[in-house]
mmCIF file of C-alpha atoms and ligand atoms in Angstrom:
data_model
loop_
_atom_site.group_PDB
_atom_site.id
_atom_site.type_symbol
_atom_site.label_atom_id
_atom_site.label_comp_id
_atom_site.label_asym_id
_atom_site.label_seq_id
_atom_site.Cartn_x
_atom_site.Cartn_y
_atom_site.Cartn_z
ATOM 1 C CA UNK A 1 71.255 128.824 109.027
ATOM 2 C CA UNK A 2 71.457 125.330 110.476
ATOM 3 C CA UNK A 3 69.210 123.653 113.026
ATOM 4 C CA UNK A 4 70.296 123.588 116.664
ATOM 5 C CA UNK A 5 70.494 119.807 116.504
ATOM 6 C CA UNK A 6 72.839 119.873 113.515
ATOM 7 C CA UNK A 7 74.866 122.728 115.033
ATOM 8 C CA UNK A 8 75.429 120.723 118.225
ATOM 9 C CA UNK A 9 76.286 117.542 116.317
ATOM 10 C CA UNK A 10 78.777 119.342 114.054
ATOM 11 C CA UNK A 11 80.499 120.910 117.068
ATOM 12 C CA UNK A 12 80.771 117.456 118.629
ATOM 13 C CA UNK A 13 82.367 116.212 115.426
ATOM 14 C CA UNK A 14 84.909 119.060 115.493
ATOM 15 C CA UNK A 15 85.847 117.763 118.934
ATOM 16 C CA UNK A 16 86.028 114.152 117.711
ATOM 17 C CA UNK A 17 88.349 115.132 114.840
ATOM 18 C CA UNK A 18 90.559 117.148 117.206
ATOM 19 C CA UNK A 19 90.671 114.133 119.516
ATOM 20 C CA UNK A 20 91.714 111.987 116.526
ATOM 21 C CA UNK A 21 94.580 114.421 115.829
ATOM 22 C CA UNK A 22 95.575 114.287 119.503
ATOM 23 C CA UNK A 23 95.446 110.477 119.588
ATOM 24 C CA UNK A 24 97.565 110.239 116.437
ATOM 25 C CA UNK A 25 100.019 112.760 117.862
ATOM 26 C CA UNK A 26 100.435 110.454 120.881
ATOM 27 C CA UNK A 27 101.009 107.560 118.476
ATOM 28 C CA UNK A 28 103.541 109.650 116.557
ATOM 29 C CA UNK A 29 105.443 110.168 119.824
ATOM 30 C CA UNK A 30 105.301 106.395 120.458
ATOM 31 C CA UNK A 31 106.897 105.688 117.055
ATOM 32 C CA UNK A 32 109.460 108.406 117.708
ATOM 33 C CA UNK A 33 110.472 106.482 120.849
ATOM 34 C CA UNK A 34 110.901 103.350 118.698
ATOM 35 C CA UNK A 35 112.891 105.362 116.115
ATOM 36 C CA UNK A 36 110.647 104.150 113.288
ATOM 37 C CA UNK A 37 110.845 107.225 111.077
ATOM 38 C CA UNK A 38 108.463 106.012 108.367
ATOM 39 C CA UNK A 39 105.745 105.329 110.935
ATOM 40 C CA UNK A 40 106.452 108.769 112.439
ATOM 41 C CA UNK A 41 105.956 110.299 108.991
ATOM 42 C CA UNK A 42 102.707 108.359 108.438
ATOM 43 C CA UNK A 43 101.332 109.473 111.810
ATOM 44 C CA UNK A 44 102.429 113.063 111.242
ATOM 45 C CA UNK A 45 100.380 113.165 108.036
ATOM 46 C CA UNK A 46 97.478 111.529 109.815
ATOM 47 C CA UNK A 47 97.568 114.290 112.455
ATOM 48 C CA UNK A 48 97.490 116.991 109.758
ATOM 49 C CA UNK A 49 94.576 115.274 108.016
ATOM 50 C CA UNK A 50 92.555 115.151 111.227
ATOM 51 C CA UNK A 51 93.217 118.841 111.894
ATOM 52 C CA UNK A 52 92.010 119.567 108.349
ATOM 53 C CA UNK A 53 88.863 117.485 108.967
ATOM 54 C CA UNK A 54 88.149 119.504 112.130
ATOM 55 C CA UNK A 55 88.765 122.794 110.327
ATOM 56 C CA UNK A 56 86.499 121.747 107.449
ATOM 57 C CA UNK A 57 83.629 121.248 109.907
ATOM 58 C CA UNK A 58 84.472 124.499 111.702
ATOM 59 C CA UNK A 59 84.396 126.431 108.410
ATOM 60 C CA UNK A 60 81.098 124.802 107.451
ATOM 61 C CA UNK A 61 79.463 125.783 110.777
ATOM 62 C CA UNK A 62 80.635 129.352 110.207
ATOM 63 C CA UNK A 63 79.449 129.371 106.617
ATOM 64 C CA UNK A 64 75.979 128.273 107.712
ATOM 65 C CA UNK A 65 75.825 130.963 110.383
ATOM 66 C CA UNK A 66 76.046 128.442 113.199
ATOM 67 C CA UNK A 67 77.708 128.849 116.558
ATOM 68 C CA UNK A 68 81.153 127.401 117.313
ATOM 69 C CA UNK A 69 81.292 125.776 120.746
ATOM 70 C CA UNK A 70 84.659 124.203 121.545
ATOM 71 C CA UNK A 71 84.737 121.602 124.305
ATOM 72 C CA UNK A 72 87.739 120.037 126.106
ATOM 73 C CA UNK A 73 89.681 117.404 124.187
ATOM 74 C CA UNK A 74 89.916 114.075 125.997
ATOM 75 C CA UNK A 75 93.348 112.792 127.036
ATOM 76 C CA UNK A 76 94.500 110.093 124.591
ATOM 77 C CA UNK A 77 96.282 106.816 125.350
ATOM 78 C CA UNK A 78 100.047 107.270 125.322
ATOM 79 C CA UNK A 79 101.487 103.770 125.256
ATOM 80 C CA UNK A 80 101.096 100.622 123.219
ATOM 81 C CA UNK A 81 102.909 97.283 123.173
ATOM 82 C CA UNK A 82 103.726 97.070 119.472
ATOM 83 C CA UNK A 83 103.152 98.771 116.090
ATOM 84 C CA UNK A 84 100.487 96.111 115.472
ATOM 85 C CA UNK A 85 98.645 97.151 118.627
ATOM 86 C CA UNK A 86 98.780 100.792 117.482
ATOM 87 C CA UNK A 87 97.272 99.995 114.098
ATOM 88 C CA UNK A 88 94.589 97.805 115.655
ATOM 89 C CA UNK A 89 93.689 100.814 117.818
ATOM 90 C CA UNK A 90 93.679 103.159 114.787
ATOM 91 C CA UNK A 91 91.429 100.823 112.818
ATOM 92 C CA UNK A 92 88.979 100.563 115.705
ATOM 93 C CA UNK A 93 89.053 104.336 116.151
ATOM 94 C CA UNK A 94 88.403 105.015 112.461
ATOM 95 C CA UNK A 95 85.435 102.639 112.522
ATOM 96 C CA UNK A 96 84.108 104.642 115.465
ATOM 97 C CA UNK A 97 84.588 107.907 113.507
ATOM 98 C CA UNK A 98 82.762 106.377 110.538
ATOM 99 C CA UNK A 99 79.825 105.617 112.840
ATOM 100 C CA UNK A 100 79.849 109.243 114.075
ATOM 101 C CA UNK A 101 79.838 110.589 110.502
ATOM 102 C CA UNK A 102 76.966 108.267 109.640
ATOM 103 C CA UNK A 103 75.045 109.609 112.650
ATOM 104 C CA UNK A 104 75.603 113.140 111.347
ATOM 105 C CA UNK A 105 74.274 112.083 107.944
ATOM 106 C CA UNK A 106 71.219 110.607 109.717
ATOM 107 C CA UNK A 107 70.585 113.972 111.420
ATOM 108 C CA UNK A 108 70.883 115.716 108.031
ATOM 109 C CA UNK A 109 68.241 113.322 106.670
ATOM 110 C CA UNK A 110 65.948 113.687 109.703
ATOM 111 C CA UNK A 111 66.091 117.477 109.586
ATOM 112 C CA UNK A 112 65.851 117.547 105.766
ATOM 113 C CA UNK A 113 69.071 119.542 105.661
ATOM 114 C CA UNK A 114 70.045 118.999 102.029
ATOM 115 C CA UNK A 115 73.130 121.229 102.214
ATOM 116 C CA UNK A 116 74.519 119.365 105.226
ATOM 117 C CA UNK A 117 73.791 116.010 103.564
ATOM 118 C CA UNK A 118 75.769 117.141 100.519
ATOM 119 C CA UNK A 119 78.625 118.519 102.628
ATOM 120 C CA UNK A 120 78.846 115.303 104.674
ATOM 121 C CA UNK A 121 79.265 113.184 101.559
ATOM 122 C CA UNK A 122 82.910 114.252 101.461
ATOM 123 C CA UNK A 123 83.412 112.897 104.999
ATOM 124 C CA UNK A 124 81.598 109.661 104.174
ATOM 125 C CA UNK A 125 83.931 109.055 101.218
ATOM 126 C CA UNK A 126 86.960 110.095 103.262
ATOM 127 C CA UNK A 127 86.124 107.485 105.914
ATOM 128 C CA UNK A 128 86.095 104.760 103.262
ATOM 129 C CA UNK A 129 89.620 105.839 102.242
ATOM 130 C CA UNK A 130 90.795 106.179 105.851
ATOM 131 C CA UNK A 131 89.634 102.703 106.807
ATOM 132 C CA UNK A 132 91.150 101.185 103.655
ATOM 133 C CA UNK A 133 94.527 102.860 104.177
ATOM 134 C CA UNK A 134 94.718 101.825 107.861
ATOM 135 C CA UNK A 135 93.558 98.313 107.069
ATOM 136 C CA UNK A 136 96.332 97.983 104.442
ATOM 137 C CA UNK A 137 99.058 98.718 107.004
ATOM 138 C CA UNK A 138 97.311 96.597 109.635
ATOM 139 C CA UNK A 139 97.199 93.521 107.387
ATOM 140 C CA UNK A 140 100.911 93.908 106.571
ATOM 141 C CA UNK A 141 101.744 94.189 110.277
ATOM 142 C CA UNK A 142 99.795 90.997 110.959
ATOM 143 C CA UNK A 143 101.942 89.185 108.378
ATOM 144 C CA UNK A 144 105.175 90.691 109.706
ATOM 145 C CA UNK A 145 104.660 89.427 113.269
ATOM 146 C CA UNK A 146 108.133 89.703 114.886
ATOM 147 C CA UNK A 147 110.202 89.884 111.668
ATOM 148 C CA UNK A 148 112.311 93.017 112.297
ATOM 149 C CA UNK A 149 113.663 93.125 108.744
ATOM 150 C CA UNK A 150 110.128 93.139 107.304
ATOM 151 C CA UNK A 151 109.106 95.827 109.818
ATOM 152 C CA UNK A 152 111.971 98.053 108.650
ATOM 153 C CA UNK A 153 110.934 97.535 105.024
ATOM 154 C CA UNK A 154 107.398 98.646 105.914
ATOM 155 C CA UNK A 155 108.854 101.617 107.784
ATOM 156 C CA UNK A 156 110.689 102.638 104.610
ATOM 157 C CA UNK A 157 107.471 102.318 102.618
ATOM 158 C CA UNK A 158 105.549 104.514 105.065
ATOM 159 C CA UNK A 159 108.216 107.194 104.680
ATOM 160 C CA UNK A 160 106.952 107.777 101.135
ATOM 161 C CA UNK A 161 103.531 109.059 102.296
ATOM 162 C CA UNK A 162 103.046 112.778 101.579
ATOM 163 C CA UNK A 163 100.473 115.224 102.870
ATOM 164 C CA UNK A 164 98.077 116.597 100.270
ATOM 165 C CA UNK A 165 95.892 119.204 101.989
ATOM 166 C CA UNK A 166 92.322 117.965 101.452
ATOM 167 C CA UNK A 167 89.823 120.103 99.580
ATOM 168 C CA UNK A 168 86.718 119.596 101.695
ATOM 169 C CA UNK A 169 83.135 120.032 100.577
HETATM 170 FE FE1 FEO B 201 88.880 112.433 110.460
HETATM 171 FE FE2 FEO B 201 90.384 109.788 110.547
HETATM 172 O O1 FEO B 201 88.784 110.667 110.444
#
């Protein structure tokens, strides 16, 4: 059994991860409009990862005999001015998600919920990886500026990303 406070916070995080998937789906559509197939592939994997993050939290709430309460998912942005602007937005968003995960870990500490603290470690580590991977692309985009040839080379590189379903917990 989990505390009501933790139950509520975990449900909110399910919503935040679903919103992340929705936001990245909108970004995927943006790259589809630009015909940048590698970026489309990268975003597609990002969407699947976010869905897996949401499902991991959902499964954990169930496992701890909590209650699932699904709220509406906010409408995401749908347009950006450049790939650089998209990745700046992703980086900012991932930093926000990291802050949310840290808040969850704080609640686990406050409520002395050892199991939740242990479970959340996976998400804490995942956020380090997420921020690093986004920051890598972002830094390259900053160097590229308006060099179309370099952008297409990056697009080719992003095509190589594959989805490995995460094992959460
Ligand atoms: Fe689920 Fe990108 O954090």
